[in-house]
PDB file of C-alpha atoms and ligand atoms in Angstrom:
ATOM      1  CA  UNK N 344      -7.222 -14.436  17.165  1.00  0.00           C
ATOM      2  CA  UNK N 345      -4.530 -13.066  14.947  1.00  0.00           C
ATOM      3  CA  UNK N 346      -3.461 -10.568  17.606  1.00  0.00           C
ATOM      4  CA  UNK N 347      -3.314 -13.396  20.095  1.00  0.00           C
ATOM      5  CA  UNK N 348      -1.278 -15.574  17.839  1.00  0.00           C
ATOM      6  CA  UNK N 349       1.315 -12.796  17.186  1.00  0.00           C
ATOM      7  CA  UNK N 350       1.340 -11.932  20.754  1.00  0.00           C
ATOM      8  CA  UNK N 351       2.186 -15.719  21.498  1.00  0.00           C
ATOM      9  CA  UNK N 352       4.989 -15.828  18.825  1.00  0.00           C
ATOM     10  CA  UNK N 353       6.479 -12.449  20.200  1.00  0.00           C
ATOM     11  CA  UNK N 354       6.586 -14.103  23.640  1.00  0.00           C
ATOM     12  CA  UNK N 355       8.277 -17.179  22.312  1.00  0.00           C
ATOM     13  CA  UNK N 356      10.645 -15.201  20.636  1.00  0.00           C
ATOM     14  CA  UNK N 357      11.261 -13.145  23.545  1.00  0.00           C
ATOM     15  CA  UNK N 358      11.999 -16.169  25.528  1.00  0.00           C
ATOM     16  CA  UNK N 359      14.160 -17.653  22.560  1.00  0.00           C
ATOM     17  CA  UNK N 360      16.366 -14.707  22.250  1.00  0.00           C
ATOM     18  CA  UNK N 361      18.455 -13.175  24.801  1.00  0.00           C
ATOM     19  CA  UNK N 362      17.874  -9.621  26.220  1.00  0.00           C
ATOM     20  CA  UNK N 363      19.249  -8.024  23.239  1.00  0.00           C
ATOM     21  CA  UNK N 364      16.369  -8.707  20.998  1.00  0.00           C
ATOM     22  CA  UNK N 365      13.685  -8.477  23.559  1.00  0.00           C
ATOM     23  CA  UNK N 366      13.518  -4.680  23.906  1.00  0.00           C
ATOM     24  CA  UNK N 367      12.909  -4.196  20.065  1.00  0.00           C
ATOM     25  CA  UNK N 368      10.240  -6.652  19.960  1.00  0.00           C
ATOM     26  CA  UNK N 369       8.495  -5.281  22.722  1.00  0.00           C
ATOM     27  CA  UNK N 370       8.397  -1.820  21.302  1.00  0.00           C
ATOM     28  CA  UNK N 371       7.263  -3.176  18.053  1.00  0.00           C
ATOM     29  CA  UNK N 372       4.592  -5.526  16.821  1.00  0.00           C
ATOM     30  CA  UNK N 373       6.517  -7.467  13.910  1.00  0.00           C
ATOM     31  CA  UNK N 374       8.439 -10.672  14.633  1.00  0.00           C
ATOM     32  CA  UNK N 375      10.096 -10.894  11.266  1.00  0.00           C
ATOM     33  CA  UNK N 376      14.051 -10.760  11.824  1.00  0.00           C
ATOM     34  CA  UNK N 377      15.613  -7.243  11.347  1.00  0.00           C
ATOM     35  CA  UNK N 378      18.110  -7.240   8.380  1.00  0.00           C
ATOM     36  CA  UNK N 379      21.417  -6.161   9.185  1.00  0.00           C
ATOM     37  CA  UNK N 380      22.612  -3.184   6.942  1.00  0.00           C
ATOM     38  CA  UNK N 381      25.857  -4.494   6.234  1.00  0.00           C
ATOM     39  CA  UNK N 382      24.750  -8.070   5.109  1.00  0.00           C
ATOM     40  CA  UNK N 383      22.420  -6.712   2.272  1.00  0.00           C
ATOM     41  CA  UNK N 384      24.019  -6.494  -0.973  1.00  0.00           C
ATOM     42  CA  UNK N 385      22.937  -3.556  -3.489  1.00  0.00           C
ATOM     43  CA  UNK N 386      21.576  -6.541  -5.828  1.00  0.00           C
ATOM     44  CA  UNK N 387      19.548  -7.796  -3.033  1.00  0.00           C
ATOM     45  CA  UNK N 388      18.168  -4.409  -2.137  1.00  0.00           C
ATOM     46  CA  UNK N 389      17.331  -3.908  -5.610  1.00  0.00           C
ATOM     47  CA  UNK N 390      15.524  -7.224  -5.999  1.00  0.00           C
ATOM     48  CA  UNK N 391      13.579  -6.280  -2.907  1.00  0.00           C
ATOM     49  CA  UNK N 392      12.678  -3.207  -4.676  1.00  0.00           C
ATOM     50  CA  UNK N 393      11.518  -5.088  -7.718  1.00  0.00           C
ATOM     51  CA  UNK N 394       8.879  -7.224  -5.244  1.00  0.00           C
ATOM     52  CA  UNK N 395       7.996  -4.031  -3.252  1.00  0.00           C
ATOM     53  CA  UNK N 396       7.203  -2.407  -6.943  1.00  0.00           C
ATOM     54  CA  UNK N 397       5.269  -5.416  -8.151  1.00  0.00           C
ATOM     55  CA  UNK N 398       2.979  -4.816  -5.299  1.00  0.00           C
ATOM     56  CA  UNK N 399       2.869  -0.777  -5.560  1.00  0.00           C
ATOM     57  CA  UNK N 400       2.034  -0.854  -9.250  1.00  0.00           C
ATOM     58  CA  UNK N 401      -0.772  -3.607  -8.604  1.00  0.00           C
ATOM     59  CA  UNK N 402      -4.067  -2.260  -9.492  1.00  0.00           C
ATOM     60  CA  UNK N 403      -5.472  -2.728  -5.669  1.00  0.00           C
ATOM     61  CA  UNK N 404      -2.881  -0.326  -4.852  1.00  0.00           C
ATOM     62  CA  UNK N 405      -2.311   2.159  -7.957  1.00  0.00           C
ATOM     63  CA  UNK N 406      -6.234   2.573  -8.609  1.00  0.00           C
ATOM     64  CA  UNK N 407      -5.914   4.940  -5.405  1.00  0.00           C
ATOM     65  CA  UNK N 408      -2.226   6.320  -5.691  1.00  0.00           C
ATOM     66  CA  UNK N 409      -3.348   8.588  -8.547  1.00  0.00           C
ATOM     67  CA  UNK N 410      -2.173  12.207  -9.686  1.00  0.00           C
ATOM     68  CA  UNK N 411      -3.465  15.564 -10.102  1.00  0.00           C
ATOM     69  CA  UNK N 412      -6.567  14.522 -12.205  1.00  0.00           C
ATOM     70  CA  UNK N 413      -7.803  13.362  -8.717  1.00  0.00           C
ATOM     71  CA  UNK N 414      -9.610  10.442 -10.449  1.00  0.00           C
ATOM     72  CA  UNK N 415      -9.573   6.976  -8.720  1.00  0.00           C
ATOM     73  CA  UNK N 416      -9.060   4.263 -11.482  1.00  0.00           C
ATOM     74  CA  UNK N 417     -10.856   0.872 -12.366  1.00  0.00           C
ATOM     75  CA  UNK N 418      -8.026  -1.437 -13.558  1.00  0.00           C
ATOM     76  CA  UNK N 419      -7.223  -5.007 -13.148  1.00  0.00           C
ATOM     77  CA  UNK N 420      -9.170  -8.106 -14.760  1.00  0.00           C
ATOM     78  CA  UNK N 421     -12.180  -7.440 -12.778  1.00  0.00           C
ATOM     79  CA  UNK N 422     -12.428  -4.179 -14.384  1.00  0.00           C
ATOM     80  CA  UNK N 423     -12.313  -5.581 -18.242  1.00  0.00           C
ATOM     81  CA  UNK N 424      -9.215  -5.480 -20.594  1.00  0.00           C
ATOM     82  CA  UNK N 425      -8.377  -1.921 -20.685  1.00  0.00           C
ATOM     83  CA  UNK N 426      -7.890   0.567 -17.570  1.00  0.00           C
ATOM     84  CA  UNK N 427     -10.602   3.118 -16.959  1.00  0.00           C
ATOM     85  CA  UNK N 428     -11.577   5.894 -15.058  1.00  0.00           C
ATOM     86  CA  UNK N 429     -13.787   5.369 -11.911  1.00  0.00           C
ATOM     87  CA  UNK N 430     -17.573   5.041 -13.202  1.00  0.00           C
ATOM     88  CA  UNK N 431     -20.208   7.642 -12.534  1.00  0.00           C
ATOM     89  CA  UNK N 432     -17.966  10.477 -12.819  1.00  0.00           C
ATOM     90  CA  UNK N 433     -16.553  10.057  -9.591  1.00  0.00           C
ATOM     91  CA  UNK N 434     -13.690  12.522  -8.676  1.00  0.00           C
ATOM     92  CA  UNK N 435     -11.801  12.873  -5.369  1.00  0.00           C
ATOM     93  CA  UNK N 436     -11.301  16.668  -6.010  1.00  0.00           C
ATOM     94  CA  UNK N 437      -8.566  18.530  -4.130  1.00  0.00           C
ATOM     95  CA  UNK N 438      -9.751  17.015  -0.977  1.00  0.00           C
ATOM     96  CA  UNK N 439      -9.041  13.540  -2.205  1.00  0.00           C
ATOM     97  CA  UNK N 440     -12.149  12.375  -0.899  1.00  0.00           C
ATOM     98  CA  UNK N 441     -14.794  14.291  -3.044  1.00  0.00           C
ATOM     99  CA  UNK N 442     -16.186  16.474  -0.490  1.00  0.00           C
ATOM    100  CA  UNK N 443     -16.266  19.013  -3.192  1.00  0.00           C
ATOM    101  CA  UNK N 444     -18.882  16.857  -5.149  1.00  0.00           C
ATOM    102  CA  UNK N 445     -19.947  13.598  -3.871  1.00  0.00           C
ATOM    103  CA  UNK N 446     -17.995  11.966  -0.931  1.00  0.00           C
ATOM    104  CA  UNK N 447     -16.505   8.178  -1.363  1.00  0.00           C
ATOM    105  CA  UNK N 448     -18.237   7.025   1.669  1.00  0.00           C
ATOM    106  CA  UNK N 449     -21.529   7.706   0.098  1.00  0.00           C
ATOM    107  CA  UNK N 450     -20.926   4.467  -1.714  1.00  0.00           C
ATOM    108  CA  UNK N 451     -17.738   2.820  -0.019  1.00  0.00           C
ATOM    109  CA  UNK N 452     -18.643   1.511   3.731  1.00  0.00           C
ATOM    110  CA  UNK N 453     -16.318   0.103   6.133  1.00  0.00           C
ATOM    111  CA  UNK N 454     -16.720  -3.325   4.826  1.00  0.00           C
ATOM    112  CA  UNK N 455     -16.691  -5.011   1.227  1.00  0.00           C
ATOM    113  CA  UNK N 456     -20.026  -5.320  -0.589  1.00  0.00           C
ATOM    114  CA  UNK N 457     -20.561  -9.013  -0.713  1.00  0.00           C
ATOM    115  CA  UNK N 458     -21.921  -8.617  -4.327  1.00  0.00           C
ATOM    116  CA  UNK N 459     -19.969  -8.816  -7.490  1.00  0.00           C
ATOM    117  CA  UNK N 460     -19.250  -5.391  -8.561  1.00  0.00           C
ATOM    118  CA  UNK N 461     -20.659  -3.926  -5.518  1.00  0.00           C
ATOM    119  CA  UNK N 462     -18.706  -1.076  -3.684  1.00  0.00           C
ATOM    120  CA  UNK N 463     -15.516  -2.144  -1.843  1.00  0.00           C
ATOM    121  CA  UNK N 464     -14.906  -0.816   1.705  1.00  0.00           C
ATOM    122  CA  UNK N 465     -12.477  -0.315   4.656  1.00  0.00           C
ATOM    123  CA  UNK N 466     -12.312   1.829   7.805  1.00  0.00           C
ATOM    124  CA  UNK N 467     -11.171   4.876   5.559  1.00  0.00           C
ATOM    125  CA  UNK N 468     -11.908   5.383   1.922  1.00  0.00           C
ATOM    126  CA  UNK N 469     -10.235   8.134  -0.125  1.00  0.00           C
ATOM    127  CA  UNK N 470      -7.530   8.701  -2.516  1.00  0.00           C
ATOM    128  CA  UNK N 471      -3.787   8.778  -1.473  1.00  0.00           C
ATOM    129  CA  UNK N 472      -2.464  12.343  -1.117  1.00  0.00           C
ATOM    130  CA  UNK N 473      -1.639  13.627  -4.537  1.00  0.00           C
ATOM    131  CA  UNK N 474       2.210  13.687  -4.072  1.00  0.00           C
ATOM    132  CA  UNK N 475       1.871   9.847  -3.475  1.00  0.00           C
ATOM    133  CA  UNK N 476       1.269   9.442  -7.114  1.00  0.00           C
ATOM    134  CA  UNK N 477       2.197   5.757  -8.474  1.00  0.00           C
ATOM    135  CA  UNK N 478      -0.383   5.676 -11.495  1.00  0.00           C
ATOM    136  CA  UNK N 479       1.471   5.347 -14.777  1.00  0.00           C
ATOM    137  CA  UNK N 480       4.680   6.333 -13.031  1.00  0.00           C
ATOM    138  CA  UNK N 481       7.911   4.034 -13.504  1.00  0.00           C
ATOM    139  CA  UNK N 482       9.345   1.855 -11.193  1.00  0.00           C
ATOM    140  CA  UNK N 483      12.128   4.375 -10.455  1.00  0.00           C
ATOM    141  CA  UNK N 484       9.889   7.372 -10.065  1.00  0.00           C
ATOM    142  CA  UNK N 485       7.966   5.317  -7.612  1.00  0.00           C
ATOM    143  CA  UNK N 486      11.123   4.389  -5.916  1.00  0.00           C
ATOM    144  CA  UNK N 487      12.292   8.011  -5.459  1.00  0.00           C
ATOM    145  CA  UNK N 488       8.861   9.246  -4.575  1.00  0.00           C
ATOM    146  CA  UNK N 489       8.374   6.564  -1.735  1.00  0.00           C
ATOM    147  CA  UNK N 490      11.918   7.381   0.079  1.00  0.00           C
ATOM    148  CA  UNK N 491      11.626  10.968  -0.206  1.00  0.00           C
ATOM    149  CA  UNK N 492      10.212  12.404   3.214  1.00  0.00           C
ATOM    150  CA  UNK N 493       8.979  15.599   1.412  1.00  0.00           C
ATOM    151  CA  UNK N 494       6.648  13.332  -0.550  1.00  0.00           C
ATOM    152  CA  UNK N 495       5.584  10.285   1.624  1.00  0.00           C
ATOM    153  CA  UNK N 496       4.271  11.852   4.673  1.00  0.00           C
ATOM    154  CA  UNK N 497       7.476  12.479   6.473  1.00  0.00           C
ATOM    155  CA  UNK N 498       8.111   8.859   6.883  1.00  0.00           C
ATOM    156  CA  UNK N 499      11.506   6.941   7.562  1.00  0.00           C
ATOM    157  CA  UNK N 500      11.996   3.355   5.839  1.00  0.00           C
ATOM    158  CA  UNK N 501      10.865   1.867   8.932  1.00  0.00           C
ATOM    159  CA  UNK N 502       7.730   3.747   9.200  1.00  0.00           C
ATOM    160  CA  UNK N 503       7.166   2.671   5.465  1.00  0.00           C
ATOM    161  CA  UNK N 504       7.516  -0.727   6.767  1.00  0.00           C
ATOM    162  CA  UNK N 505       5.029  -0.513   9.590  1.00  0.00           C
ATOM    163  CA  UNK N 506       2.378   1.441   7.326  1.00  0.00           C
ATOM    164  CA  UNK N 507       2.388  -1.401   4.867  1.00  0.00           C
ATOM    165  CA  UNK N 508       2.163  -4.064   7.512  1.00  0.00           C
ATOM    166  CA  UNK N 509      -0.695  -2.546   9.544  1.00  0.00           C
ATOM    167  CA  UNK N 510      -2.635   0.265   7.684  1.00  0.00           C
ATOM    168  CA  UNK N 511      -6.210  -0.488   6.919  1.00  0.00           C
ATOM    169  CA  UNK N 512      -6.221   0.545   3.248  1.00  0.00           C
ATOM    170  CA  UNK N 513      -3.050  -1.506   2.416  1.00  0.00           C
ATOM    171  CA  UNK N 514      -4.613  -4.467   4.273  1.00  0.00           C
ATOM    172  CA  UNK N 515      -7.682  -4.028   2.233  1.00  0.00           C
ATOM    173  CA  UNK N 516      -5.451  -5.222  -0.803  1.00  0.00           C
ATOM    174  CA  UNK N 517      -5.267  -8.437   0.269  1.00  0.00           C
ATOM    175  CA  UNK N 518      -9.030  -8.612   1.273  1.00  0.00           C
ATOM    176  CA  UNK N 519     -10.606  -6.694  -1.694  1.00  0.00           C
ATOM    177  CA  UNK N 520     -14.027  -8.471  -2.154  1.00  0.00           C
ATOM    178  CA  UNK N 521     -15.497 -10.674  -4.472  1.00  0.00           C
ATOM    179  CA  UNK N 522     -14.275 -10.962  -7.953  1.00  0.00           C
ATOM    180  CA  UNK N 523     -10.994  -8.689  -7.354  1.00  0.00           C
ATOM    181  CA  UNK N 524      -7.575 -10.128  -7.656  1.00  0.00           C
ATOM    182  CA  UNK N 525      -5.587  -9.593  -4.382  1.00  0.00           C
ATOM    183  CA  UNK N 526      -2.275  -7.893  -4.247  1.00  0.00           C
ATOM    184  CA  UNK N 527       0.696 -10.331  -4.819  1.00  0.00           C
ATOM    185  CA  UNK N 528       2.671 -11.541  -1.541  1.00  0.00           C
ATOM    186  CA  UNK N 529       1.291 -10.454   2.013  1.00  0.00           C
ATOM    187  CA  UNK N 530       1.203  -7.766   4.217  1.00  0.00           C
ATOM    188  CA  UNK N 531       4.081  -9.000   6.108  1.00  0.00           C
ATOM    189  CA  UNK N 532       6.290 -10.280   3.390  1.00  0.00           C
ATOM    190  CA  UNK N 533       5.897  -6.604   1.677  1.00  0.00           C
ATOM    191  CA  UNK N 534       7.000  -5.135   5.113  1.00  0.00           C
ATOM    192  CA  UNK N 535      10.099  -7.283   5.312  1.00  0.00           C
ATOM    193  CA  UNK N 536      10.851  -6.705   1.594  1.00  0.00           C
ATOM    194  CA  UNK N 537      10.918  -3.080   2.713  1.00  0.00           C
ATOM    195  CA  UNK N 538      13.290  -3.641   5.726  1.00  0.00           C
ATOM    196  CA  UNK N 539      15.554  -5.380   3.267  1.00  0.00           C
ATOM    197  CA  UNK N 540      15.311  -2.615   0.697  1.00  0.00           C
ATOM    198  CA  UNK N 541      16.136  -0.054   3.441  1.00  0.00           C
ATOM    199  CA  UNK N 542      19.047  -2.077   4.905  1.00  0.00           C
ATOM    200  CA  UNK N 543      20.738  -2.052   1.506  1.00  0.00           C
ATOM    201  CA  UNK N 544      20.564   1.641   1.676  1.00  0.00           C
ATOM    202  CA  UNK N 545      17.148   2.039  -0.345  1.00  0.00           C
ATOM    203  CA  UNK N 546      18.693   1.748  -3.868  1.00  0.00           C
ATOM    204  CA  UNK N 547      16.324   2.685  -6.926  1.00  0.00           C
ATOM    205  CA  UNK N 548      16.738   1.219 -10.640  1.00  0.00           C
ATOM    206  CA  UNK N 549      18.221   3.359 -13.293  1.00  0.00           C
ATOM    207  CA  UNK N 550      16.001   4.887 -15.861  1.00  0.00           C
TER     208      UNK N 550
HETATM  209  C1  HEC W 147      -8.718   3.423  -0.890  1.00  0.00           C
HETATM  210  C2  HEC W 147      -7.576   4.035  -1.494  1.00  0.00           C
HETATM  211  C3  HEC W 147      -6.272   3.419  -1.141  1.00  0.00           C
HETATM  212  C4  HEC W 147      -5.821   2.205  -1.610  1.00  0.00           C
HETATM  213  C5  HEC W 147      -6.712   1.001  -2.141  1.00  0.00           C
HETATM  214  C6  HEC W 147      -4.505   2.020  -0.945  1.00  0.00           C
HETATM  215  N1  HEC W 147      -3.899   3.174  -0.703  1.00  0.00           N
HETATM  216 FE1  HEC W 147      -1.908   3.325   0.107  1.00  0.00          FE
HETATM  217  N2  HEC W 147      -2.635   5.424   0.813  1.00  0.00           N
HETATM  218  C7  HEC W 147      -3.822   5.863   0.625  1.00  0.00           C
HETATM  219  C8  HEC W 147      -4.187   6.972   1.575  1.00  0.00           C
HETATM  220  C9  HEC W 147      -5.480   7.860   1.830  1.00  0.00           C
HETATM  221  C10 HEC W 147      -2.805   7.196   2.143  1.00  0.00           C
HETATM  222  C11 HEC W 147      -2.337   8.375   3.061  1.00  0.00           C
HETATM  223  C12 HEC W 147      -2.435   7.752   4.466  1.00  0.00           C
HETATM  224  C13 HEC W 147      -1.415   8.322   5.323  1.00  0.00           C
HETATM  225  O1  HEC W 147      -0.412   9.180   4.829  1.00  0.00           O
HETATM  226  O2  HEC W 147      -1.488   7.979   6.469  1.00  0.00           O
HETATM  227  C14 HEC W 147      -2.007   6.225   1.527  1.00  0.00           C
HETATM  228  C15 HEC W 147      -0.772   6.129   1.922  1.00  0.00           C
HETATM  229  C16 HEC W 147       0.277   4.979   1.396  1.00  0.00           C
HETATM  230  C17 HEC W 147       1.757   4.769   1.918  1.00  0.00           C
HETATM  231  C18 HEC W 147       2.424   5.960   2.431  1.00  0.00           C
HETATM  232  C19 HEC W 147       3.734   6.567   1.686  1.00  0.00           C
HETATM  233  C20 HEC W 147       3.715   6.687   0.429  1.00  0.00           C
HETATM  234  O3  HEC W 147       4.739   7.178   0.060  1.00  0.00           O
HETATM  235  O4  HEC W 147       2.878   6.386  -0.519  1.00  0.00           O
HETATM  236  C21 HEC W 147       2.238   3.624   1.595  1.00  0.00           C
HETATM  237  C22 HEC W 147       3.434   3.068   1.448  1.00  0.00           C
HETATM  238  C23 HEC W 147       0.816   2.995   0.828  1.00  0.00           C
HETATM  239  N3  HEC W 147      -0.121   3.795   0.898  1.00  0.00           N
HETATM  240  C24 HEC W 147       1.050   1.709   0.175  1.00  0.00           C
HETATM  241  C25 HEC W 147      -0.464   1.212  -0.408  1.00  0.00           C
HETATM  242  C26 HEC W 147      -0.079  -0.275  -0.846  1.00  0.00           C
HETATM  243  C27 HEC W 147       1.114  -1.400  -0.813  1.00  0.00           C
HETATM  244  C28 HEC W 147      -1.592  -0.365  -1.262  1.00  0.00           C
HETATM  245  C29 HEC W 147      -2.233  -1.843  -1.903  1.00  0.00           C
HETATM  246  C30 HEC W 147      -1.710  -3.163  -1.057  1.00  0.00           C
HETATM  247  C31 HEC W 147      -2.446   0.666  -1.114  1.00  0.00           C
HETATM  248  N4  HEC W 147      -1.489   1.679  -0.399  1.00  0.00           N
HETATM  249  C32 HEC W 147      -3.784   0.874  -1.558  1.00  0.00           C
HETATM  250  C33 HEC W 147      -5.217   5.561  -0.101  1.00  0.00           C
HETATM  251  C34 HEC W 147      -5.041   3.802  -0.531  1.00  0.00           C
HETATM  252  C1  HEC W 148     -21.676   6.376  -6.712  1.00  0.00           C
HETATM  253  C2  HEC W 148     -20.931   5.557  -5.782  1.00  0.00           C
HETATM  254  C3  HEC W 148     -19.407   5.552  -5.784  1.00  0.00           C
HETATM  255  C4  HEC W 148     -18.805   6.727  -5.247  1.00  0.00           C
HETATM  256  C5  HEC W 148     -19.413   8.326  -4.767  1.00  0.00           C
HETATM  257  C6  HEC W 148     -17.456   6.229  -5.173  1.00  0.00           C
HETATM  258  N1  HEC W 148     -17.169   5.192  -5.480  1.00  0.00           N
HETATM  259 FE1  HEC W 148     -15.561   3.820  -5.741  1.00  0.00          FE
HETATM  260  N2  HEC W 148     -16.486   2.475  -6.453  1.00  0.00           N
HETATM  261  C7  HEC W 148     -18.052   2.369  -6.412  1.00  0.00           C
HETATM  262  C8  HEC W 148     -18.113   0.831  -6.940  1.00  0.00           C
HETATM  263  C9  HEC W 148     -19.590   0.307  -7.110  1.00  0.00           C
HETATM  264  C10 HEC W 148     -16.905   0.247  -7.277  1.00  0.00           C
HETATM  265  C11 HEC W 148     -16.723  -1.328  -7.549  1.00  0.00           C
HETATM  266  C12 HEC W 148     -17.065  -1.366  -9.260  1.00  0.00           C
HETATM  267  C13 HEC W 148     -16.834  -2.655  -9.670  1.00  0.00           C
HETATM  268  O1  HEC W 148     -16.255  -3.719  -8.648  1.00  0.00           O
HETATM  269  O2  HEC W 148     -17.032  -2.988 -10.647  1.00  0.00           O
HETATM  270  C14 HEC W 148     -15.958   1.238  -6.705  1.00  0.00           C
HETATM  271  C15 HEC W 148     -14.628   0.958  -6.904  1.00  0.00           C
HETATM  272  C16 HEC W 148     -13.530   1.932  -6.561  1.00  0.00           C
HETATM  273  C17 HEC W 148     -12.123   1.597  -6.686  1.00  0.00           C
HETATM  274  C18 HEC W 148     -11.422   0.236  -7.308  1.00  0.00           C
HETATM  275  C19 HEC W 148     -10.726  -0.428  -6.101  1.00  0.00           C
HETATM  276  C20 HEC W 148     -10.101  -1.688  -6.817  1.00  0.00           C
HETATM  277  O3  HEC W 148      -8.852  -1.543  -7.094  1.00  0.00           O
HETATM  278  O4  HEC W 148     -10.873  -2.671  -7.127  1.00  0.00           O
HETATM  279  C21 HEC W 148     -11.531   2.600  -6.261  1.00  0.00           C
HETATM  280  C22 HEC W 148      -9.996   2.949  -6.049  1.00  0.00           C
HETATM  281  C23 HEC W 148     -12.577   3.584  -5.699  1.00  0.00           C
HETATM  282  N3  HEC W 148     -13.703   3.026  -6.001  1.00  0.00           N
HETATM  283  C24 HEC W 148     -12.109   4.887  -5.074  1.00  0.00           C
HETATM  284  C25 HEC W 148     -13.311   5.892  -4.733  1.00  0.00           C
HETATM  285  C26 HEC W 148     -13.022   6.977  -4.302  1.00  0.00           C
HETATM  286  C27 HEC W 148     -11.488   7.536  -3.817  1.00  0.00           C
HETATM  287  C28 HEC W 148     -13.918   7.701  -4.231  1.00  0.00           C
HETATM  288  C29 HEC W 148     -14.338   9.046  -3.593  1.00  0.00           C
HETATM  289  C30 HEC W 148     -13.391  10.103  -4.293  1.00  0.00           C
HETATM  290  C31 HEC W 148     -14.892   6.959  -4.593  1.00  0.00           C
HETATM  291  N4  HEC W 148     -14.477   5.540  -5.224  1.00  0.00           N
HETATM  292  C32 HEC W 148     -16.473   7.114  -4.902  1.00  0.00           C
HETATM  293  C33 HEC W 148     -18.874   3.275  -6.390  1.00  0.00           C
HETATM  294  C34 HEC W 148     -18.499   4.559  -5.775  1.00  0.00           C
END
């Protein structure tokens, strides 16, 4: 239904806008208007980054984007007052999905368990690669990482926008299962913040 609705919207837009806009819409699924580089100020770019950071540092995202200890985190109100390590001594190990000890999918299925404190699930379940670390990093550090092709999976800013709009694990952040607080905004709002930030030259906050 969602796909149909977005197709219908794309079709309507393609009709409404003359030829110039049509090829871009046909190549890409998103329907949000593209920000024009020269129209986005540094200030608007930084404020878009702050919104991106609100999402990236949210427990639904940062719990998986952890560093070299390879330990997924349990943080956010659902898990109590203090952030803690994933229970049961779970460790993603170097593989980032626990193949060396116990694999994530032993417990995490392709859908959320519907009981409170049951394992959440999605099509894939594993830690983000170690260089995509956000856990306990500052806004500036996350910003520099996200736009560095050597540390973001060789993605352009548009690739990042596409990833946050359509990736199954990102989308899970808005459908996290019983009792868990969803990430702020929505996936398509997040994608549009990324495009605005990119159009301003992807500025990062100081310090
Ligand atoms: C279950 C673990 C998990 C969760 C939860 C998760 N991610 Fe990720 N994330 C991954 C994995 C694995 C990759 C690597 C996938 C790839 O490169 O294609 C990744 C890659 C990314 C990337 C690619 C570039 C980069 O520099 O990190 C972005 C952006 C991203 N995730 C955003 C998010 C956002 C936003 C959320 C929360 C709404 C989120 N992720 C939640 C595991 C997770
Ligand atoms: C022995 C079972 C088990 C294994 C193995 C396991 N998990 Fe979990 N995981 C759980 C359960 C249960 C929860 C939810 C606990 C709750 O809601 O209180 C959970 C929650 C999580 C969360 C918190 C998500 C959030 O933000 O709410 C992350 C992240 C996570 N697991 C990642 C992983 C990764 C990555 C692996 C593999 C390296 C893994 N888990 C292996 C059982 C497991």
